[in-house]
Amino acid sequence: RGMGRPCVSGAGEIRIDEKAGTFTVRGRTFKAGEVITIDGSRGEVMDGAVRMIEPELTGDFQTLMGWADGLRRLKVRANAETPLDARTARGFGAEGIGLCRTEHMFFDEERIQAVREMILADNESGRRAALARIAPFQKADFVELFTIMAALPVTVRLLDPPLHEFIPHGDAEIDALAAASGLDAAKLKRRARELHETNPMLGHRGCRLGVAYPEIYEMQVRAILEAALEVKRVSGEAPTPEIMHPLVAKGQEMKFLRELTDRTAEAVFAEAGDRVDYLVGTMIELPRAALRADDLAEYAAFFSFGTNDLTQTTFGISRDDSGRFLQAYMDKGIFEHDPFVRLDQEGVGDLIRIAAERGRRVRADVKLGICGEHGGDPASIAFCEGAGLDYVSCSPFRVPIARLAAAQAALAAKRSHTSC
Ligand code: PEP
Ligand code: MG
């Protein structure tokens, strides 16, 4: 969605034979080169080229959006990490970036080797050496993002995914890394085995990376703030970065991360002889984080509800595997909608309401947003309006829908208030 490309994942019925260059579904085999059409919203793969219409953003569209903007209370931001995404988002009227997933910046060809060296290093100095090579790239990314977004808020999420996602798979890839980096292949293989996890999505990911290897988050915080200072120097306008820690569960974790962030910020400001404002906050992606939001609010100036993970962890359903059985649940009426598409307002929604209430009890002005895919779904946006969130953040291409849905939700709320 982020790139404006459709994708169907978890299509368990499709059997792919990579070697033969074919896939088979419902008794029909498709060969490489045959045309299929993908509807990413409905999760459909269709035979042949379906006739499509390119949406036109006409003057009428701008007028409608203008009306919507005049009515809505919720701000609308975009999930974006590349300059192209950020420009697209601004073009669609996003009022900031609500989620910049920094791991996407690590996969670039120029960087991936240093990233892999960092992950496979078995000590801090090895990690720091590799991080020093990644830092200039990270800083340059942020300079570009902050420049495009001008003074609009930009929420940057620190490294989140399980490290194994970056590890070269198979001996051949590790041998290639060893040859390119001069590192010992046998040692790299041993380390790759050590990093293997049985259940990586509940393993060493999110802020657990920053707790175990603080130097990773220090590098990222430094890159964000150095970039903000540079943009301020060049443009005269200071960006306000919002530094976001993922997968936090406990107040003590948030305290550690807040201190790490502030300590690093002060070091950067002292070196530069200048400062910028910044916020430190957290994602709420775990039921415990929602229930103990008051603990987190002691150290977090904002919460962003990561409802992809929060749905996953509330139901205990892996979002990557749900495609295998969710349809059966929907066919039997157990689920009305896929909860990864439309927010489960009863369960996940309750956790959001609890977190908002408990967070505000400790920090009245804690900023509240949502950045899971639900942030672009109209029914879920209506829920966010009711729960009193400050903003929704969604993929750039969904921003216009979100602006309209936010206006409709505000109107509906006003009407029900009036009729009471
Ligand atoms: C989320 O969990 O809702 C989220 C935005 O993070 P990600 O999708 O990157 O896990
Ligand atoms: Mg998440």
GROMACS .gro file of C-alpha atoms and ligand atoms in nm:
model
  431
    1ARG     CA    1   0.000   0.000   0.000
    2GLY     CA    2   0.280   0.234   0.097
    3MET     CA    3   0.425   0.217  -0.253
    4GLY     CA    4   0.089   0.232  -0.424
    5ARG     CA    5   0.127  -0.125  -0.540
    6PRO     CA    6  -0.130  -0.393  -0.478
    7CYS     CA    7  -0.028  -0.705  -0.294
    8VAL     CA    8  -0.209  -1.015  -0.181
    9SER     CA    9  -0.038  -1.197   0.100
   10GLY     CA   10  -0.134  -1.517   0.271
   11ALA     CA   11  -0.308  -1.649  -0.043
   12GLY     CA   12  -0.281  -2.002   0.087
   13GLU     CA   13  -0.470  -2.165  -0.199
   14ILE     CA   14  -0.209  -2.063  -0.453
   15ARG     CA   15   0.069  -2.316  -0.497
   16ILE     CA   16   0.382  -2.165  -0.648
   17ASP     CA   17   0.642  -2.374  -0.828
   18GLU     CA   18   0.926  -2.130  -0.844
   19LYS     CA   19   1.154  -2.357  -1.046
   20ALA     CA   20   0.895  -2.423  -1.313
   21GLY     CA   21   0.783  -2.058  -1.310
   22THR     CA   22   0.420  -2.153  -1.255
   23PHE     CA   23   0.150  -2.132  -0.994
   24THR     CA   24  -0.158  -2.344  -0.962
   25VAL     CA   25  -0.489  -2.253  -0.808
   26ARG     CA   26  -0.823  -2.431  -0.824
   27GLY     CA   27  -0.700  -2.672  -1.088
   28ARG     CA   28  -0.566  -2.404  -1.324
   29THR     CA   29  -0.194  -2.350  -1.382
   30PHE     CA   30  -0.056  -2.008  -1.472
   31LYS     CA   31   0.283  -1.971  -1.642
   32ALA     CA   32   0.533  -1.690  -1.589
   33GLY     CA   33   0.438  -1.407  -1.823
   34GLU     CA   34   0.063  -1.470  -1.813
   35VAL     CA   35  -0.134  -1.167  -1.700
   36ILE     CA   36  -0.320  -1.167  -1.372
   37THR     CA   37  -0.483  -0.878  -1.186
   38ILE     CA   38  -0.448  -0.821  -0.816
   39ASP     CA   39  -0.700  -0.640  -0.596
   40GLY     CA   40  -0.502  -0.569  -0.282
   41SER     CA   41  -0.800  -0.424  -0.096
   42ARG     CA   42  -1.018  -0.731  -0.134
   43GLY     CA   43  -0.737  -0.983  -0.144
   44GLU     CA   44  -0.834  -1.115  -0.488
   45VAL     CA   45  -0.618  -1.256  -0.763
   46MET     CA   46  -0.802  -1.253  -1.097
   47ASP     CA   47  -0.735  -1.424  -1.425
   48GLY     CA   48  -0.641  -1.183  -1.707
   49ALA     CA   49  -0.624  -0.806  -1.731
   50VAL     CA   50  -0.921  -0.642  -1.562
   51ARG     CA   51  -1.019  -0.306  -1.712
   52MET     CA   52  -0.911  -0.029  -1.479
   53ILE     CA   53  -0.963   0.344  -1.450
   54GLU     CA   54  -0.687   0.574  -1.328
   55PRO     CA   55  -0.840   0.796  -1.056
   56GLU     CA   56  -0.840   1.162  -1.150
   57LEU     CA   57  -0.790   1.425  -0.886
   58THR     CA   58  -1.003   1.694  -1.044
   59GLY     CA   59  -1.105   2.037  -0.922
   60ASP     CA   60  -1.426   1.888  -0.781
   61PHE     CA   61  -1.215   1.648  -0.579
   62GLN     CA   62  -1.020   1.941  -0.431
   63THR     CA   63  -1.348   2.117  -0.347
   64LEU     CA   64  -1.482   1.808  -0.171
   65MET     CA   65  -1.157   1.766   0.018
   66GLY     CA   66  -1.173   2.131   0.120
   67TRP     CA   67  -1.520   2.077   0.266
   68ALA     CA   68  -1.398   1.765   0.447
   69ASP     CA   69  -1.099   1.950   0.590
   70GLY     CA   70  -1.328   2.220   0.722
   71LEU     CA   71  -1.532   1.966   0.915
   72ARG     CA   72  -1.290   1.716   1.056
   73ARG     CA   73  -1.127   1.723   1.397
   74LEU     CA   74  -0.884   1.435   1.347
   75LYS     CA   75  -0.556   1.523   1.180
   76VAL     CA   76  -0.445   1.294   0.900
   77ARG     CA   77  -0.085   1.191   0.863
   78ALA     CA   78   0.086   0.936   0.641
   79ASN     CA   79   0.304   0.633   0.694
   80ALA     CA   80   0.605   0.712   0.478
   81GLU     CA   81   0.977   0.656   0.477
   82THR     CA   82   1.101   0.729   0.127
   83PRO     CA   83   1.116   1.077  -0.026
   84LEU     CA   84   0.872   0.958  -0.294
   85ASP     CA   85   0.621   0.842  -0.031
   86ALA     CA   86   0.661   1.165   0.162
   87ARG     CA   87   0.601   1.378  -0.150
   88THR     CA   88   0.301   1.165  -0.248
   89ALA     CA   89   0.164   1.202   0.103
   90ARG     CA   90   0.200   1.580   0.098
   91GLY     CA   91   0.038   1.589  -0.245
   92PHE     CA   92  -0.262   1.408  -0.099
   93GLY     CA   93  -0.280   1.654   0.189
   94ALA     CA   94  -0.108   1.463   0.473
   95GLU     CA   95  -0.040   1.683   0.773
   96GLY     CA   96   0.280   1.509   0.873
   97ILE     CA   97   0.431   1.163   0.891
   98GLY     CA   98   0.279   0.943   1.159
   99LEU     CA   99   0.510   0.649   1.100
  100CYS     CA  100   0.850   0.637   0.936
  101ARG     CA  101   0.961   0.274   0.964
  102THR     CA  102   1.338   0.306   0.972
  103GLU     CA  103   1.410  -0.059   0.897
  104HIS     CA  104   1.301  -0.004   0.538
  105MET     CA  105   1.593   0.234   0.511
  106PHE     CA  106   1.831  -0.047   0.606
  107PHE     CA  107   1.757  -0.271   0.309
  108ASP     CA  108   1.916  -0.045   0.050
  109GLU     CA  109   2.190  -0.223  -0.146
  110GLU     CA  110   2.459   0.019  -0.032
  111ARG     CA  111   2.373  -0.037   0.332
  112ILE     CA  112   2.267  -0.393   0.375
  113GLN     CA  113   2.621  -0.523   0.407
  114ALA     CA  114   2.700  -0.288   0.696
  115VAL     CA  115   2.362  -0.375   0.852
  116ARG     CA  116   2.443  -0.744   0.831
  117GLU     CA  117   2.787  -0.689   0.978
  118MET     CA  118   2.626  -0.496   1.262
  119ILE     CA  119   2.381  -0.776   1.335
  120LEU     CA  120   2.631  -1.055   1.307
  121ALA     CA  121   2.894  -0.878   1.521
  122ASP     CA  122   2.937  -1.064   1.847
  123ASN     CA  123   3.049  -0.763   2.050
  124GLU     CA  124   2.969  -0.398   2.100
  125SER     CA  125   3.276  -0.259   1.927
  126GLY     CA  126   3.202  -0.465   1.616
  127ARG     CA  127   2.846  -0.333   1.620
  128ARG     CA  128   2.961   0.025   1.670
  129ALA     CA  129   3.205   0.002   1.378
  130ALA     CA  130   2.928  -0.116   1.144
  131LEU     CA  131   2.681   0.139   1.283
  132ALA     CA  132   2.927   0.419   1.210
  133ARG     CA  133   2.905   0.323   0.842
  134ILE     CA  134   2.524   0.321   0.846
  135ALA     CA  135   2.488   0.653   1.034
  136PRO     CA  136   2.562   0.893   0.744
  137PHE     CA  137   2.300   0.717   0.529
  138GLN     CA  138   2.040   0.741   0.805
  139LYS     CA  139   2.116   1.108   0.860
  140ALA     CA  140   2.088   1.183   0.487
  141ASP     CA  141   1.749   1.003   0.475
  142PHE     CA  142   1.617   1.215   0.760
  143VAL     CA  143   1.749   1.539   0.611
  144GLU     CA  144   1.551   1.461   0.297
  145LEU     CA  145   1.235   1.365   0.485
  146PHE     CA  146   1.243   1.669   0.714
  147THR     CA  147   1.305   1.897   0.416
  148ILE     CA  148   1.006   1.758   0.225
  149MET     CA  149   0.778   1.774   0.528
  150ALA     CA  150   0.900   2.126   0.620
  151ALA     CA  151   0.768   2.210   0.967
  152LEU     CA  152   0.509   1.930   0.974
  153PRO     CA  153   0.556   1.667   1.245
  154VAL     CA  154   0.753   1.355   1.154
  155THR     CA  155   0.732   1.048   1.375
  156VAL     CA  156   1.036   0.829   1.332
  157ARG     CA  157   1.014   0.479   1.467
  158LEU     CA  158   1.340   0.321   1.575
  159LEU     CA  159   1.443  -0.022   1.452
  160ASP     CA  160   1.166  -0.278   1.507
  161PRO     CA  161   1.186  -0.606   1.315
  162PRO     CA  162   1.344  -0.926   1.437
  163LEU     CA  163   1.709  -0.914   1.339
  164HIS     CA  164   1.683  -1.240   1.150
  165GLU     CA  165   1.498  -1.051   0.875
  166PHE     CA  166   1.831  -0.891   0.781
  167ILE     CA  167   2.047  -1.197   0.814
  168PRO     CA  168   2.174  -1.356   0.495
  169HIS     CA  169   2.000  -1.688   0.446
  170GLY     CA  170   2.188  -1.995   0.341
  171ASP     CA  171   2.558  -2.068   0.328
  172ALA     CA  172   2.612  -1.914  -0.015
  173GLU     CA  173   2.486  -1.570   0.099
  174ILE     CA  174   2.694  -1.585   0.417
  175ASP     CA  175   3.002  -1.684   0.218
  176ALA     CA  176   2.944  -1.385  -0.009
  177LEU     CA  177   2.915  -1.154   0.292
  178ALA     CA  178   3.234  -1.302   0.440
  179ALA     CA  179   3.420  -1.246   0.114
  180ALA     CA  180   3.295  -0.888   0.082
  181SER     CA  181   3.359  -0.791   0.444
  182GLY     CA  182   3.672  -0.991   0.519
  183LEU     CA  183   3.496  -1.154   0.817
  184ASP     CA  184   3.535  -1.519   0.902
  185ALA     CA  185   3.263  -1.725   0.728
  186ALA     CA  186   3.249  -1.997   0.995
  187LYS     CA  187   3.208  -1.735   1.268
  188LEU     CA  188   2.932  -1.563   1.073
  189LYS     CA  189   2.748  -1.891   1.026
  190ARG     CA  190   2.770  -1.970   1.396
  191ARG     CA  191   2.635  -1.624   1.483
  192ALA     CA  192   2.352  -1.658   1.230
  193ARG     CA  193   2.254  -1.987   1.398
  194GLU     CA  194   2.268  -1.820   1.741
  195LEU     CA  195   2.030  -1.550   1.620
  196HIS     CA  196   1.773  -1.799   1.496
  197GLU     CA  197   1.445  -1.763   1.685
  198THR     CA  198   1.152  -2.001   1.709
  199ASN     CA  199   0.895  -1.724   1.718
  200PRO     CA  200   1.063  -1.406   1.596
  201MET     CA  201   0.754  -1.184   1.606
  202LEU     CA  202   0.746  -1.238   1.982
  203GLY     CA  203   1.120  -1.254   2.010
  204HIS     CA  204   1.412  -1.017   1.997
  205ARG     CA  205   1.247  -0.729   1.817
  206GLY     CA  206   1.110  -0.382   1.884
  207CYS     CA  207   1.263  -0.188   2.169
  208ARG     CA  208   1.414  -0.512   2.296
  209LEU     CA  209   1.682  -0.445   2.035
  210GLY     CA  210   1.746  -0.103   2.186
  211VAL     CA  211   1.758  -0.244   2.538
  212ALA     CA  212   2.002  -0.523   2.449
  213TYR     CA  213   2.207  -0.312   2.204
  214PRO     CA  214   2.160   0.054   2.304
  215GLU     CA  215   2.420   0.160   2.048
  216ILE     CA  216   2.172   0.086   1.767
  217TYR     CA  217   1.912   0.328   1.901
  218GLU     CA  218   2.180   0.582   1.997
  219MET     CA  219   2.296   0.590   1.635
  220GLN     CA  220   1.939   0.638   1.514
  221VAL     CA  221   1.856   0.913   1.765
  222ARG     CA  222   2.180   1.088   1.675
  223ALA     CA  223   2.102   1.066   1.302
  224ILE     CA  224   1.750   1.205   1.353
  225LEU     CA  225   1.861   1.502   1.562
  226GLU     CA  226   2.172   1.583   1.359
  227ALA     CA  227   1.948   1.587   1.052
  228ALA     CA  228   1.695   1.813   1.223
  229LEU     CA  229   1.973   2.055   1.320
  230GLU     CA  230   2.106   2.057   0.966
  231VAL     CA  231   1.763   2.130   0.816
  232LYS     CA  232   1.717   2.407   1.069
  233ARG     CA  233   2.055   2.556   0.972
  234VAL     CA  234   1.986   2.541   0.599
  235SER     CA  235   1.617   2.633   0.585
  236GLY     CA  236   1.587   2.846   0.895
  237GLU     CA  237   1.287   2.635   0.996
  238ALA     CA  238   1.331   2.366   1.262
  239PRO     CA  239   1.155   2.033   1.213
  240THR     CA  240   1.002   1.873   1.520
  241PRO     CA  241   1.097   1.508   1.518
  242GLU     CA  242   0.892   1.268   1.724
  243ILE     CA  243   1.113   0.977   1.823
  244MET     CA  244   0.908   0.662   1.868
  245HIS     CA  245   1.001   0.340   2.046
  246PRO     CA  246   0.830   0.021   1.923
  247LEU     CA  247   0.684  -0.274   2.112
  248VAL     CA  248   0.721  -0.125   2.458
  249ALA     CA  249   0.540  -0.317   2.734
  250LYS     CA  250   0.660  -0.175   3.064
  251GLY     CA  251   0.713   0.160   3.233
  252GLN     CA  252   1.070   0.067   3.322
  253GLU     CA  253   1.144  -0.011   2.958
  254MET     CA  254   1.008   0.329   2.856
  255LYS     CA  255   1.215   0.496   3.129
  256PHE     CA  256   1.530   0.332   2.995
  257LEU     CA  257   1.447   0.436   2.639
  258ARG     CA  258   1.354   0.791   2.736
  259GLU     CA  259   1.682   0.833   2.921
  260LEU     CA  260   1.879   0.687   2.631
  261THR     CA  261   1.706   0.928   2.391
  262ASP     CA  262   1.751   1.238   2.609
  263ARG     CA  263   2.113   1.155   2.690
  264THR     CA  264   2.196   1.113   2.323
  265ALA     CA  265   2.007   1.431   2.233
  266GLU     CA  266   2.197   1.637   2.488
  267ALA     CA  267   2.529   1.506   2.352
  268VAL     CA  268   2.426   1.600   1.995
  269PHE     CA  269   2.309   1.948   2.101
  270ALA     CA  270   2.629   2.014   2.300
  271GLU     CA  271   2.844   1.920   1.998
  272ALA     CA  272   2.635   2.136   1.763
  273GLY     CA  273   2.598   2.433   1.996
  274ASP     CA  274   2.232   2.439   1.893
  275ARG     CA  275   1.910   2.252   1.974
  276VAL     CA  276   1.573   2.158   1.832
  277ASP     CA  277   1.253   2.055   2.004
  278TYR     CA  278   1.174   1.685   1.988
  279LEU     CA  279   0.926   1.447   2.147
  280VAL     CA  280   0.983   1.096   2.277
  281GLY     CA  281   0.695   0.853   2.264
  282THR     CA  282   0.593   0.496   2.221
  283MET     CA  283   0.384   0.268   2.011
  284ILE     CA  284   0.108   0.080   2.188
  285GLU     CA  285   0.122  -0.264   2.030
  286LEU     CA  286   0.089  -0.497   2.326
  287PRO     CA  287  -0.209  -0.548   2.558
  288ARG     CA  288   0.017  -0.489   2.857
  289ALA     CA  289   0.123  -0.152   2.718
  290ALA     CA  290  -0.242  -0.051   2.685
  291LEU     CA  291  -0.331  -0.170   3.034
  292ARG     CA  292  -0.031   0.001   3.190
  293ALA     CA  293  -0.045   0.312   2.974
  294ASP     CA  294  -0.030   0.527   3.286
  295ASP     CA  295   0.318   0.387   3.358
  296LEU     CA  296   0.427   0.459   3.002
  297ALA     CA  297   0.285   0.812   3.003
  298GLU     CA  298   0.530   0.906   3.279
  299TYR     CA  299   0.803   0.897   3.015
  300ALA     CA  300   0.620   0.910   2.681
  301ALA     CA  301   0.484   1.234   2.538
  302PHE     CA  302   0.282   1.051   2.274
  303PHE     CA  303   0.124   0.714   2.204
  304SER     CA  304   0.078   0.577   1.857
  305PHE     CA  305  -0.149   0.275   1.843
  306GLY     CA  306   0.021   0.014   1.628
  307THR     CA  307  -0.299  -0.174   1.562
  308ASN     CA  308  -0.139  -0.427   1.328
  309ASP     CA  309   0.060  -0.570   1.615
  310LEU     CA  310  -0.203  -0.483   1.876
  311THR     CA  311  -0.459  -0.688   1.682
  312GLN     CA  312  -0.208  -0.968   1.644
  313THR     CA  313  -0.117  -0.973   2.011
  314THR     CA  314  -0.472  -0.925   2.140
  315PHE     CA  315  -0.616  -1.213   1.939
  316GLY     CA  316  -0.295  -1.416   1.948
  317ILE     CA  317  -0.330  -1.450   1.571
  318SER     CA  318  -0.024  -1.414   1.352
  319ARG     CA  319  -0.113  -1.163   1.084
  320ASP     CA  320   0.117  -1.341   0.840
  321ASP     CA  321  -0.063  -1.672   0.883
  322SER     CA  322  -0.421  -1.559   0.936
  323GLY     CA  323  -0.500  -1.598   0.565
  324ARG     CA  324  -0.515  -1.975   0.616
  325PHE     CA  325  -0.813  -1.977   0.845
  326LEU     CA  326  -0.974  -1.632   0.866
  327GLN     CA  327  -1.200  -1.700   0.570
  328ALA     CA  328  -1.347  -1.999   0.753
  329TYR     CA  329  -1.419  -1.767   1.047
  330MET     CA  330  -1.587  -1.516   0.820
  331ASP     CA  331  -1.785  -1.783   0.633
  332LYS     CA  332  -1.919  -1.907   0.967
  333GLY     CA  333  -2.003  -1.557   1.084
  334ILE     CA  334  -1.758  -1.572   1.376
  335PHE     CA  335  -1.578  -1.269   1.235
  336GLU     CA  336  -1.774  -1.013   1.039
  337HIS     CA  337  -1.456  -0.856   0.902
  338ASP     CA  338  -1.090  -0.935   0.888
  339PRO     CA  339  -0.968  -0.773   1.212
  340PHE     CA  340  -0.642  -0.677   1.041
  341VAL     CA  341  -0.841  -0.465   0.796
  342ARG     CA  342  -1.119  -0.326   1.015
  343LEU     CA  343  -1.046  -0.255   1.377
  344ASP     CA  344  -1.204  -0.493   1.628
  345GLN     CA  345  -1.375  -0.220   1.823
  346GLU     CA  346  -1.486  -0.444   2.107
  347GLY     CA  347  -1.155  -0.602   2.202
  348VAL     CA  348  -0.869  -0.406   2.048
  349GLY     CA  349  -1.085  -0.093   2.065
  350ASP     CA  350  -1.139  -0.143   2.436
  351LEU     CA  351  -0.765  -0.157   2.489
  352ILE     CA  352  -0.728   0.167   2.294
  353ARG     CA  353  -0.994   0.337   2.506
  354ILE     CA  354  -0.832   0.211   2.826
  355ALA     CA  355  -0.486   0.326   2.715
  356ALA     CA  356  -0.615   0.671   2.615
  357GLU     CA  357  -0.791   0.714   2.946
  358ARG     CA  358  -0.505   0.585   3.162
  359GLY     CA  359  -0.242   0.774   2.963
  360ARG     CA  360  -0.430   1.102   2.992
  361ARG     CA  361  -0.474   1.052   3.365
  362VAL     CA  362  -0.097   1.085   3.407
  363ARG     CA  363  -0.023   1.321   3.116
  364ALA     CA  364  -0.328   1.524   3.020
  365ASP     CA  365  -0.180   1.636   2.688
  366VAL     CA  366  -0.038   1.301   2.577
  367LYS     CA  367  -0.068   1.303   2.197
  368LEU     CA  368  -0.266   1.008   2.064
  369GLY     CA  369  -0.259   0.862   1.715
  370ILE     CA  370  -0.302   0.540   1.525
  371CYS     CA  371  -0.054   0.415   1.267
  372GLY     CA  372  -0.163   0.057   1.197
  373GLU     CA  373  -0.330  -0.013   0.862
  374HIS     CA  374  -0.664   0.060   1.030
  375GLY     CA  375  -0.569   0.428   1.017
  376GLY     CA  376  -0.688   0.431   0.654
  377ASP     CA  377  -1.011   0.236   0.705
  378PRO     CA  378  -1.324   0.456   0.733
  379ALA     CA  379  -1.504   0.245   0.998
  380SER     CA  380  -1.188   0.235   1.209
  381ILE     CA  381  -1.141   0.611   1.163
  382ALA     CA  382  -1.492   0.663   1.300
  383PHE     CA  383  -1.386   0.465   1.606
  384CYS     CA  384  -1.074   0.686   1.644
  385GLU     CA  385  -1.296   0.995   1.639
  386GLY     CA  386  -1.512   0.847   1.915
  387ALA     CA  387  -1.209   0.747   2.121
  388GLY     CA  388  -1.081   1.106   2.105
  389LEU     CA  389  -0.753   1.034   1.927
  390ASP     CA  390  -0.566   1.333   1.783
  391TYR     CA  391  -0.469   1.187   1.446
  392VAL     CA  392  -0.478   0.888   1.217
  393SER     CA  393  -0.184   0.786   1.001
  394CYS     CA  394  -0.214   0.569   0.693
  395SER     CA  395  -0.046   0.486   0.366
  396PRO     CA  396  -0.007   0.791   0.140
  397PHE     CA  397  -0.261   0.667  -0.114
  398ARG     CA  398  -0.528   0.634   0.155
  399VAL     CA  399  -0.484   0.989   0.286
  400PRO     CA  400  -0.776   1.138   0.083
  401ILE     CA  401  -1.010   0.861   0.204
  402ALA     CA  402  -0.896   0.921   0.559
  403ARG     CA  403  -0.960   1.298   0.528
  404LEU     CA  404  -1.313   1.231   0.404
  405ALA     CA  405  -1.381   0.958   0.663
  406ALA     CA  406  -1.254   1.183   0.943
  407ALA     CA  407  -1.500   1.454   0.832
  408GLN     CA  408  -1.788   1.206   0.813
  409ALA     CA  409  -1.698   1.076   1.159
  410ALA     CA  410  -1.686   1.428   1.303
  411LEU     CA  411  -2.026   1.509   1.151
  412ALA     CA  412  -2.179   1.187   1.281
  413ALA     CA  413  -2.041   1.255   1.628
  414LYS     CA  414  -2.180   1.609   1.621
  415ARG     CA  415  -2.523   1.484   1.510
  416SER     CA  416  -2.544   1.218   1.778
  417HIS     CA  417  -2.435   1.477   2.035
  418THR     CA  418  -2.705   1.719   1.916
  419SER     CA  419  -2.976   1.452   1.918
  420CYS     CA  420  -2.884   1.359   2.276
  421PEP     C1  421   0.167  -0.181   1.384
  421PEP     O1  422   0.204  -0.279   1.447
  421PEP     O2  423   0.049  -0.143   1.376
  421PEP     C2  424   0.265  -0.100   1.311
  421PEP     C3  425   0.232   0.012   1.251
  421PEP     O3  426   0.391  -0.151   1.302
  421PEP     P1  427   0.432  -0.260   1.192
  421PEP     O4  428   0.317  -0.278   1.101
  421PEP     O5  429   0.553  -0.206   1.126
  421PEP     O6  430   0.461  -0.378   1.280
  422MG      MG  431   0.413  -0.307   1.481
   0.00000   0.00000   0.00000
